[in-house]
Coordinates of C-alpha atoms and ligand atoms in Angstrom, one line a residue:
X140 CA -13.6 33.5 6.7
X141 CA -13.5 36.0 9.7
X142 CA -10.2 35.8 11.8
X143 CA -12.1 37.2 14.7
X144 CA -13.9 33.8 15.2
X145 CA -13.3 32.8 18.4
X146 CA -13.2 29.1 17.4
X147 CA -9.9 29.5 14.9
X148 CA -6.8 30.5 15.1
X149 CA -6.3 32.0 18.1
X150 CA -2.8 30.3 18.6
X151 CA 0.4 30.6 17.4
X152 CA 2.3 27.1 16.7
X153 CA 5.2 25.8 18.5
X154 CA 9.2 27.5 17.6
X155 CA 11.1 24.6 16.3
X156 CA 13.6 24.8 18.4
X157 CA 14.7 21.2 17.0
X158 CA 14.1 21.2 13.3
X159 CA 16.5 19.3 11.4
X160 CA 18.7 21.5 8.6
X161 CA 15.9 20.1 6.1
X162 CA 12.8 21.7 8.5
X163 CA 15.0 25.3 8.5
X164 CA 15.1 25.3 5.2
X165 CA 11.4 24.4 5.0
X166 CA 11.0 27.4 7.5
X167 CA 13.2 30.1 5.7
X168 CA 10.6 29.4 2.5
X169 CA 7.6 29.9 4.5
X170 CA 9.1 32.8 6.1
X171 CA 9.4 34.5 3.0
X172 CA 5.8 34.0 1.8
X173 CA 4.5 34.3 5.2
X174 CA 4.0 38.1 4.7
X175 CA 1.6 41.3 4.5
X176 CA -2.6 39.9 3.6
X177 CA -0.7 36.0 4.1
X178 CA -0.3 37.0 7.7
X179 CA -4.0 36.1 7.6
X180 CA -3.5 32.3 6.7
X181 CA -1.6 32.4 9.4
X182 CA -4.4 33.4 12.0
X183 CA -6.9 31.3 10.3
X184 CA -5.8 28.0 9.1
X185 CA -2.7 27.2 10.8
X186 CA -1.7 25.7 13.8
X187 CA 0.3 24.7 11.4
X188 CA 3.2 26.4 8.9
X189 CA 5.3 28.8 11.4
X190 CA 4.7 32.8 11.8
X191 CA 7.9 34.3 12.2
X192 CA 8.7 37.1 14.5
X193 CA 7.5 40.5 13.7
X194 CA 4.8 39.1 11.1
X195 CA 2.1 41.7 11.2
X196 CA -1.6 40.9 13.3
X197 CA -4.0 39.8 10.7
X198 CA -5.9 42.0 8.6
X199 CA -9.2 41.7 7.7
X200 CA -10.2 39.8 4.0
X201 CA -10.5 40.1 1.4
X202 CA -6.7 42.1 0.2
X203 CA -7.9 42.4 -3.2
X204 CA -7.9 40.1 -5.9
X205 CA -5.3 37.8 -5.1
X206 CA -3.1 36.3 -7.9
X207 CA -4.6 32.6 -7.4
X208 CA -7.8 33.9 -8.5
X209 CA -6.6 35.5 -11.1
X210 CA -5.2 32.5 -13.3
X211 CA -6.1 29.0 -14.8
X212 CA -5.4 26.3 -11.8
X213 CA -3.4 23.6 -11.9
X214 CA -4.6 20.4 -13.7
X215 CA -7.0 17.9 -12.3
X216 CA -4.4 14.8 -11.2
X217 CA -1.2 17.2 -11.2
X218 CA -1.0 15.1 -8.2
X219 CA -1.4 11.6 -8.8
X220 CA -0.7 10.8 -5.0
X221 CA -1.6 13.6 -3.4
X222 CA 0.6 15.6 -0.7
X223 CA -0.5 18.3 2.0
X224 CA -0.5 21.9 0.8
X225 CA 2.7 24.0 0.4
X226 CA 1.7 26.2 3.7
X227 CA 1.9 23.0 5.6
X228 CA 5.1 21.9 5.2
X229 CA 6.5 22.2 8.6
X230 CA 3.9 19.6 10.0
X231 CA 6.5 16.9 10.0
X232 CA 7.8 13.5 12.0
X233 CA 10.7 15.0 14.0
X234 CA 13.7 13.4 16.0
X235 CA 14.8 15.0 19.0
X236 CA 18.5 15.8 18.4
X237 CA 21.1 13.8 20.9
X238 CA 18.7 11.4 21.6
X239 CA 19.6 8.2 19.9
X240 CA 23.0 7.6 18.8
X241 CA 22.1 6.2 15.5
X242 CA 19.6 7.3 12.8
X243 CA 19.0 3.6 12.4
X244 CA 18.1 2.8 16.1
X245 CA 16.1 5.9 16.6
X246 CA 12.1 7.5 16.8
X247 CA 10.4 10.7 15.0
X248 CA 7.3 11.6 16.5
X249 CA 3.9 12.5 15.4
X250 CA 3.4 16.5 15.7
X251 CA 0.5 16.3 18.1
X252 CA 0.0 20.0 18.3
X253 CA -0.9 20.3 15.0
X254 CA -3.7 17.4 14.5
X255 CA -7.7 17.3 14.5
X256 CA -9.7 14.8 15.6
X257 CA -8.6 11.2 16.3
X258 CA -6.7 9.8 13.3
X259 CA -3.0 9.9 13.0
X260 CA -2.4 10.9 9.1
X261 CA -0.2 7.9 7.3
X262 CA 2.5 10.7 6.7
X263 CA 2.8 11.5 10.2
X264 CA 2.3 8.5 12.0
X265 CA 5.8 8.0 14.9
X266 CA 8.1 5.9 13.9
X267 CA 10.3 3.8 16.3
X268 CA 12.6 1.2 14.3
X269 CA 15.3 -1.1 16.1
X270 CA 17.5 -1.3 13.2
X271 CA 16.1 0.8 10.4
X272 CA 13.1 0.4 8.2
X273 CA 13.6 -2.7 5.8
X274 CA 12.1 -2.0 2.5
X275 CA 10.1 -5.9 1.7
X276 CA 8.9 -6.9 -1.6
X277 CA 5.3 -8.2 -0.5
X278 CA 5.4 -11.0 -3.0
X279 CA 8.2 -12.1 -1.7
X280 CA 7.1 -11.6 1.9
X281 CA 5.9 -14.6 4.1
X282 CA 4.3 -15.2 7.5
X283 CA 5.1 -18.5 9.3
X284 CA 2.8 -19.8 11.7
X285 CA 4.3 -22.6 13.7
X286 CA 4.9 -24.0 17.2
X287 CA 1.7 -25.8 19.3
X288 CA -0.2 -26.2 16.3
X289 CA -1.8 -29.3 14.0
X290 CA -0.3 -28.2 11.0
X291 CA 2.2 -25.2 10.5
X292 CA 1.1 -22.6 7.7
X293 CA 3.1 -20.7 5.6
X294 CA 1.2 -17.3 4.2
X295 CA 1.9 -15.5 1.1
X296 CA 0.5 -11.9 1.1
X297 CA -2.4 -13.0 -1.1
X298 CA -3.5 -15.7 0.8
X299 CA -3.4 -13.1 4.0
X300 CA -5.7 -10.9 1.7
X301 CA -8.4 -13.4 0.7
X302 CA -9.2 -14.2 4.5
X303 CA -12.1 -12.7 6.1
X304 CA -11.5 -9.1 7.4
X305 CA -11.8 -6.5 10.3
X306 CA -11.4 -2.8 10.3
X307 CA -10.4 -1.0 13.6
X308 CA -9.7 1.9 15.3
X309 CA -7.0 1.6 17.8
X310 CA -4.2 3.7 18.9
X311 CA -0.6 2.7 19.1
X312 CA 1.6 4.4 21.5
X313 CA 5.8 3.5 22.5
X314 CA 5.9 2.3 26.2
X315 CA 8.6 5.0 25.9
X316 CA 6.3 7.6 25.3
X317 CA 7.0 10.3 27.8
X318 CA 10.1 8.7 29.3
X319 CA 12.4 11.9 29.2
X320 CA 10.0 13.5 31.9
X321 CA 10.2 10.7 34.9
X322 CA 12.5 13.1 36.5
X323 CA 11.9 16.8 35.8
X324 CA 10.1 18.6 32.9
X325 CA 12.5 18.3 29.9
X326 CA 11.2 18.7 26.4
X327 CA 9.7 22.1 25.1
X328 CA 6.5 20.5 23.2
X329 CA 3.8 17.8 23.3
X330 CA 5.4 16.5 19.6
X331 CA 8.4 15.5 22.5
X332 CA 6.5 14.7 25.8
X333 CA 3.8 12.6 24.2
X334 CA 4.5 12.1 20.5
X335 CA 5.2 8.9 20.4
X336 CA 2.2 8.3 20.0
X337 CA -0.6 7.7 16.6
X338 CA -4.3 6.0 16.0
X339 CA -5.1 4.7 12.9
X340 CA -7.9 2.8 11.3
X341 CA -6.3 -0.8 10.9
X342 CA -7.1 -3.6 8.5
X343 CA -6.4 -7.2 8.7
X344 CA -7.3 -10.6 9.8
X345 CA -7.7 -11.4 13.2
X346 CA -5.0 -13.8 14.4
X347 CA -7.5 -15.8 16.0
X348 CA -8.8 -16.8 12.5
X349 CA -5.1 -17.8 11.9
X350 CA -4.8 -19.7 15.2
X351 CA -7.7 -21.3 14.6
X352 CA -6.8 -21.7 10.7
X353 CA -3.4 -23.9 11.4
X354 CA -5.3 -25.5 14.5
X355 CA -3.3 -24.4 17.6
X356 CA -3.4 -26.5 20.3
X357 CA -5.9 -25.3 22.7
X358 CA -4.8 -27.1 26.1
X359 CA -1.2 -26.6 26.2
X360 CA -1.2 -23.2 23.9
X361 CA -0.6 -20.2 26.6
X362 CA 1.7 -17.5 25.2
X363 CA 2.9 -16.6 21.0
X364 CA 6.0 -15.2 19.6
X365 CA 6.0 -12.6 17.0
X366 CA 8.9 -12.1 15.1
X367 CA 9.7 -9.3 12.9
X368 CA 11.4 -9.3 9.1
X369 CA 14.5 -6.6 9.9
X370 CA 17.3 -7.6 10.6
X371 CA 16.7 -6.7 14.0
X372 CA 14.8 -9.8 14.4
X373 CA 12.6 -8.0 16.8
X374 CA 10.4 -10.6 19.0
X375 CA 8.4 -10.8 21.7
X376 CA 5.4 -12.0 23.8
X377 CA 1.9 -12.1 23.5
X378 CA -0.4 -14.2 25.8
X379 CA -2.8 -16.3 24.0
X380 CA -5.3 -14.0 25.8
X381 CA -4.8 -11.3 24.1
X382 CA -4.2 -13.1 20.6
X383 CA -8.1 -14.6 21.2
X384 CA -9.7 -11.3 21.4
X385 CA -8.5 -8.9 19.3
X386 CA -5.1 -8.5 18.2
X387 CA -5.0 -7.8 14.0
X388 CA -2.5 -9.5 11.9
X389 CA -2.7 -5.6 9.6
X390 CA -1.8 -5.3 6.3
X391 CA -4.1 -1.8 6.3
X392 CA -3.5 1.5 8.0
X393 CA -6.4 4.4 7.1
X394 CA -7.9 2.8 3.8
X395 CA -4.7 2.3 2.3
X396 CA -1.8 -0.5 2.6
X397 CA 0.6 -0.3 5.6
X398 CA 3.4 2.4 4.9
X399 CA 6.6 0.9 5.1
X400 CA 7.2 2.9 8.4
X401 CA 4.7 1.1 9.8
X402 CA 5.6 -2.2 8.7
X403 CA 4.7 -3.1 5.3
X404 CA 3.0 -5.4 4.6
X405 CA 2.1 -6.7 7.2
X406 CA 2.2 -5.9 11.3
X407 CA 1.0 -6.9 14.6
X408 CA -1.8 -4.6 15.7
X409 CA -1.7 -5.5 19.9
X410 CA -4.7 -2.9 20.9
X411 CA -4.0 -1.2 24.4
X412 CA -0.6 -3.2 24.7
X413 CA 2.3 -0.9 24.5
X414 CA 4.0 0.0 21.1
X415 CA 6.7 -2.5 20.9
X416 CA 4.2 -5.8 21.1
X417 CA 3.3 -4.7 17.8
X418 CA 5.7 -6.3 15.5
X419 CA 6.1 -4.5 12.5
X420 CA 7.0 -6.1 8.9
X421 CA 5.8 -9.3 11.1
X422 CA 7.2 -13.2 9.4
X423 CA 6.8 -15.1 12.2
X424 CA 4.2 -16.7 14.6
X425 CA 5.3 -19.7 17.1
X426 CA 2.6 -20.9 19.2
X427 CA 4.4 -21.8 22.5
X428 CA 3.0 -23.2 26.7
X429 CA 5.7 -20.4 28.3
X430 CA 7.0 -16.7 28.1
X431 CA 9.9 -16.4 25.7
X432 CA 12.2 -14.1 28.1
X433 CA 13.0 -12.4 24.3
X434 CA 15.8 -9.8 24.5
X435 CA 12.8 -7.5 24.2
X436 CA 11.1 -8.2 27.5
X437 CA 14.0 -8.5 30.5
X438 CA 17.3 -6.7 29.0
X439 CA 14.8 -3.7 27.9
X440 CA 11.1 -3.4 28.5
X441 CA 11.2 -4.1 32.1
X442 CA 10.7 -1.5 34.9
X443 CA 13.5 -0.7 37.0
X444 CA 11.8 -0.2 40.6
X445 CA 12.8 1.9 43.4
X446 CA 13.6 -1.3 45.8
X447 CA 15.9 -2.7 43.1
X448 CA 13.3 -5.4 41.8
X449 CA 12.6 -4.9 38.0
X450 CA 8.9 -5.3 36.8
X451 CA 8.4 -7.7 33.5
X452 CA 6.2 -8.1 31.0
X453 CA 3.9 -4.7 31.4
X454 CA 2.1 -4.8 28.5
X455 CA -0.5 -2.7 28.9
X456 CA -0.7 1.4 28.2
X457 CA -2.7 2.5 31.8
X458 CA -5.2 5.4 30.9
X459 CA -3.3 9.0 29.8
X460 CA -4.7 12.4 27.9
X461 CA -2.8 15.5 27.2
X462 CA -3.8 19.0 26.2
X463 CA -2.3 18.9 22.6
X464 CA -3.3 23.0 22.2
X465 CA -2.5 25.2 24.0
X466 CA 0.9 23.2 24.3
X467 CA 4.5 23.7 25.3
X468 CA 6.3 26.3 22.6
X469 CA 3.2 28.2 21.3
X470 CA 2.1 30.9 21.8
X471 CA -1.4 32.6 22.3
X472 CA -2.2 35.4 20.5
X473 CA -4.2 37.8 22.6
X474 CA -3.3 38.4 25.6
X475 CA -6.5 37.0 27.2
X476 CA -10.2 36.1 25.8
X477 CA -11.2 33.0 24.3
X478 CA -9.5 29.7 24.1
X479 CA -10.6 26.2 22.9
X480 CA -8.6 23.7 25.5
X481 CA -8.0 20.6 23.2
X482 CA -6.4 17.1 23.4
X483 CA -6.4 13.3 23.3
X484 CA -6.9 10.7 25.5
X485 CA -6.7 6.7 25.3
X486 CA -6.2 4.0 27.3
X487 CA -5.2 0.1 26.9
X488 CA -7.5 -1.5 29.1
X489 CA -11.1 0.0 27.6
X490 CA -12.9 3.1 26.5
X491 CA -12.5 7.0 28.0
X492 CA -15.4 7.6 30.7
X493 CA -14.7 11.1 31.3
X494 CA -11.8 13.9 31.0
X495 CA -11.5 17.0 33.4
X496 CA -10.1 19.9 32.6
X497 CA -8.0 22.5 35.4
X498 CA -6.7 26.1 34.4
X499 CA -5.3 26.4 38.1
X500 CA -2.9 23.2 38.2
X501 CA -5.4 21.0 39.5
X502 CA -7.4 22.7 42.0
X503 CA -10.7 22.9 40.1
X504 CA -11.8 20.6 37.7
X505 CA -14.7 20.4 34.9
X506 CA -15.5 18.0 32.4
X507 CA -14.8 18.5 28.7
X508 CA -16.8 17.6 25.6
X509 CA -15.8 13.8 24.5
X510 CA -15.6 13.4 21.0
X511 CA -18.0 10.9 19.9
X512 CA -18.1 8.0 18.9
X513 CA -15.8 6.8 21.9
X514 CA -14.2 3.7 20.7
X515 CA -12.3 1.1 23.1
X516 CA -8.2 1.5 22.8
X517 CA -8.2 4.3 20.8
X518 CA -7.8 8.2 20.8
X519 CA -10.4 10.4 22.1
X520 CA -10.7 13.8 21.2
X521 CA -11.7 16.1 24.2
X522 CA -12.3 20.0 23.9
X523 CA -13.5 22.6 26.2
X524 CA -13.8 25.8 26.1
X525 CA -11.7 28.6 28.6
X526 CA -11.5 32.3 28.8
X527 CA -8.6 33.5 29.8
X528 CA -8.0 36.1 32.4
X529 CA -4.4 37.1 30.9
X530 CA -2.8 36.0 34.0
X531 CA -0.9 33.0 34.3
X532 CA -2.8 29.5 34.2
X533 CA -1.7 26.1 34.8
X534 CA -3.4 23.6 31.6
X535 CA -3.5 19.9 32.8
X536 CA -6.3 17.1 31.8
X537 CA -7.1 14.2 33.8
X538 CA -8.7 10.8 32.9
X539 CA -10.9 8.4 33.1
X540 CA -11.3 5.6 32.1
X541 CA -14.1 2.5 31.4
X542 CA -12.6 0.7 34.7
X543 CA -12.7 3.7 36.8
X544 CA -8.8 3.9 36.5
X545 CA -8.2 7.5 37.3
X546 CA -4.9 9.3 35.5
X547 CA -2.3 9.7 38.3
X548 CA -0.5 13.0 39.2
X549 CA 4.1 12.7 38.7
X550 CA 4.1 12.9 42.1
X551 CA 1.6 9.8 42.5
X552 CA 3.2 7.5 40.0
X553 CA 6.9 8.7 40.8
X554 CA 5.9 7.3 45.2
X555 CA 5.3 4.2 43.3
X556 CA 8.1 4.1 40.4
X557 CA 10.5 6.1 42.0
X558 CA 13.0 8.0 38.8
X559 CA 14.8 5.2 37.4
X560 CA 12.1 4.3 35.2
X561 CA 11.6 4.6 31.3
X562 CA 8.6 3.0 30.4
X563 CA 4.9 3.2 31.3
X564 CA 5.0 7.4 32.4
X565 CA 0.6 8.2 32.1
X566 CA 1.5 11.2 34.5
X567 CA -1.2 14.3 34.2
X568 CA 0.8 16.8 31.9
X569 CA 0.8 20.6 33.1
X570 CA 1.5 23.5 30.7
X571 CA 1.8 26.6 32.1
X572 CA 0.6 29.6 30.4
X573 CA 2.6 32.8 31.4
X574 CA 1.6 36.7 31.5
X575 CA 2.7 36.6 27.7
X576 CA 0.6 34.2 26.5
X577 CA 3.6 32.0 26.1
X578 CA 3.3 28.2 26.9
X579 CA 5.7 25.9 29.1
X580 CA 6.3 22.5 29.9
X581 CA 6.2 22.6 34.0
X582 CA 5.4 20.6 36.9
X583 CA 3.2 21.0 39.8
Ligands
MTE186 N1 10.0 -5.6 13.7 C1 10.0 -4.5 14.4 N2 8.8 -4.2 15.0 C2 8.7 -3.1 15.8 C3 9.8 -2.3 16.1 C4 11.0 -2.6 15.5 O1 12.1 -1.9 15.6 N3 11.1 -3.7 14.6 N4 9.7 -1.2 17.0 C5 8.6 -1.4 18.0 C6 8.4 -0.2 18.8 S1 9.5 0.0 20.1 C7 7.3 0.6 18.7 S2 7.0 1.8 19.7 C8 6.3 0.4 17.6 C9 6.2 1.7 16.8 O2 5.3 1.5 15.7 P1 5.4 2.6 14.5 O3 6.8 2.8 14.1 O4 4.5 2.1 13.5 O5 4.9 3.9 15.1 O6 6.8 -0.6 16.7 C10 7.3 -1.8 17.3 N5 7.5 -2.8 16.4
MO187 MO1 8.6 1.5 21.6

């Protein structure tokens, strides 16, 4: 492989100006073997393990005959479950220090910069608990299904698994997401401003199947309550709407079983509805004629507005996209040439029509490349390619969407929101690109 390809490795990863004391120790071991021909792996392969200051620019390959060629390898199931590569250590769920009071009541988010493609790796998928992450014995585990119905059902794990089956791709993203930026810029990197946010490939069985298993009662049956298995008891809403089209009772998440950060064994996948609708280690279904005013959806989840009113029950995540490279806290390494501009974008109430692309904070825009196929509520992958000048640029992506919803600017959504808000913040994202090739987290 050829470091001087334009399409690799022509950007340096983030600083981790919050790792955690387990992340700098992480760090201080790559540091030490990030040195003389290994300076090359980190041009080529990594937006990933971390290049510390001073590392010489890459050199061309081969060094010689390096000492993994040189020896017998390890042996074929070493690694019965198998783990990312050494060099990749630092790609890592991380919590942003001071932000939640407890580790229990608390989020680590998905390391956006650092992804390909669409799907969220198990390992790496955000986490947002309530009260910690219960650890549930799945034969022990069951799911209630009661309220407006003929005859209330009581599912064991097994009996879940023998019912007929979907797999789908949607994303899941915390109405939180981007919260700490209503006001002013505020976190260094996209694992901050938009990590709370994964897509995974989840399967389960519809709960219309169940609904229409236990016989809900389809006059008076308007709105369910799902109820989660920690102690938190977490519950809330979901119109019947919704549960009729295609929200997933999931035991799956990318081929394998839930991980228990994601609610094993079994979760409610809302598609396009915002994070917290989808109850994780989920043992409860009532079937009801009215909203349940849960905790959940008027002492949090509503949306303080500017004339004092308070917005309720805003399920849905409005279109959004973010560049995820270059991003906040990395760092381009030539001072000019060619750049691939990539990122994601979703939204709740379809597919992603189209995605522009500015370099001058939003006075010119061109379309990127859409990642195909384009699937409804889920992550798409745009790209497009930019040669930079070596002056200073100003990144931002704006979306569309299957409605014709068009992504709004801070300034747009804030004349409507006003600063008190937390949730529901799509705002276009602007990174700005200084002389040095160094990224920021700005507004325009
Ligand atoms: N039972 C239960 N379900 C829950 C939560 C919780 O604390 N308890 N957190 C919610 C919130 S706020 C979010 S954003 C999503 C996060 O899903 P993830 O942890 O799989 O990323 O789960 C939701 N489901
Ligand atoms: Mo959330």
């Amino acid at each position: 492989m050829d470091q001087q390809d334009p399409k690799r490795g022509r950007v340096l990863p983030a600083p981790e100006n919050f790792l955690d004391p387990a992340g700098k120790s992480r760090r201080r071991a790559l540091g030490g073997l990030l040195t003389g021909g290994a300076a090359l792996l980190a041009a080529n392969s990594l937006r990933a393990a971390e290049v510390p200051a001073g590392t010489p620019a890459p050199t061309r390959f081969p060094p010689g005959v390096p000492p993994w060629s040189q020896t017998l390898g390890k042996p074929v199931g070493a690694n019965p479950y198998g783990v990312p590569a050494t060099f990749e250590g630092n790609i890592i769920r991380r919590s942003s220090p001071g932000l939640t009071t407890t580790t229990q009541s608390s989020v680590a988010f998905t390391p956006l910069q650092n992804l390909f493609g669409i799907i969220t790796p198990n390992g790496l998928h955000f986490e947002r608990n309530h009260n910690g992450r219960p650890d549930i014995d799945p034969y022990q585990h069951r799911l209630l299904l009661h309220g407006l119905v003929r005859e209330p059902k009581l599912y064991t794990m097994e009996d879940l698994l023998r019912l007929p089956s979907v797999s789908r791709i949607h994303f899941v993203e915390c109405g939180a997401n981007s919260a700490m930026e209503w006001a002013n810029p505020s976190v260094p990197t996209v694992q901050y401003t938009h990590g709370m946010l994964g897509c995974s490939e989840w399967t389960g069985v519809l709960l219309s199947t169940l609904l229409e298993d236990a016989g809900f009662d389809e006059k008076k049956a308007k709105y369910l309550l799902a109820e989660g298995a920690d102690a938190a008891g977490l519950t809330r809403t979901i119109p019947i709407g919704f549960a009729l089209d295609d929200v997933i009772v999931a035991y799956g998440q990318n081929g394998e079983m839930l991980r228990p950060e994601q609610g094993y064994p079994l979760r409610l996948l809302v598609p396009g509805v915002q994070g917290i609708s989808n109850v994780k280690w989920l043992r409860r279904i009532k079937v009801g004629d009215q909203p349940f005013n849960t905790r959940e959806e008027t002492l949090q989840y509503s949306d303080l507005m500017p004339d004092g009113s308070s917005r309720q029950y805003t399920w849905i995540q409005e279109a959004k996209s973010v560049i995820t490279s270059p991003s906040g806290g990395q760092q381009l390494l030539d001072k000019g040439g060619y750049f691939e501009i990539t990122g994601l974008a979703w939204s709740g109430r379809g597919h992603i029509k189209r995605v522009d692309i500015s370099t001058d904070g939003g006075k010119n825009w061109r379309a990127a490349k859409l990642q195909t196929p384009v699937l409804e509520k889920a992550l798409t992958r745009f790209r497009a390619d930019w040669t930079w000048d070596g002056s200073p640029a100003l990144l931002q992506s704006r979306c569309i969407d299957s409605t014709g919803y068009v992504q709004p600017k801070m300034r747009q959504l804030r004349e409507v929101r006003g600063t008190a808000s937390i949730y529901h913040n799509n705002a276009i994202q602007t990174w700005l690109v200084d002389a040095e090739g160094k990224v920021h987290n700005v507004e325009v």
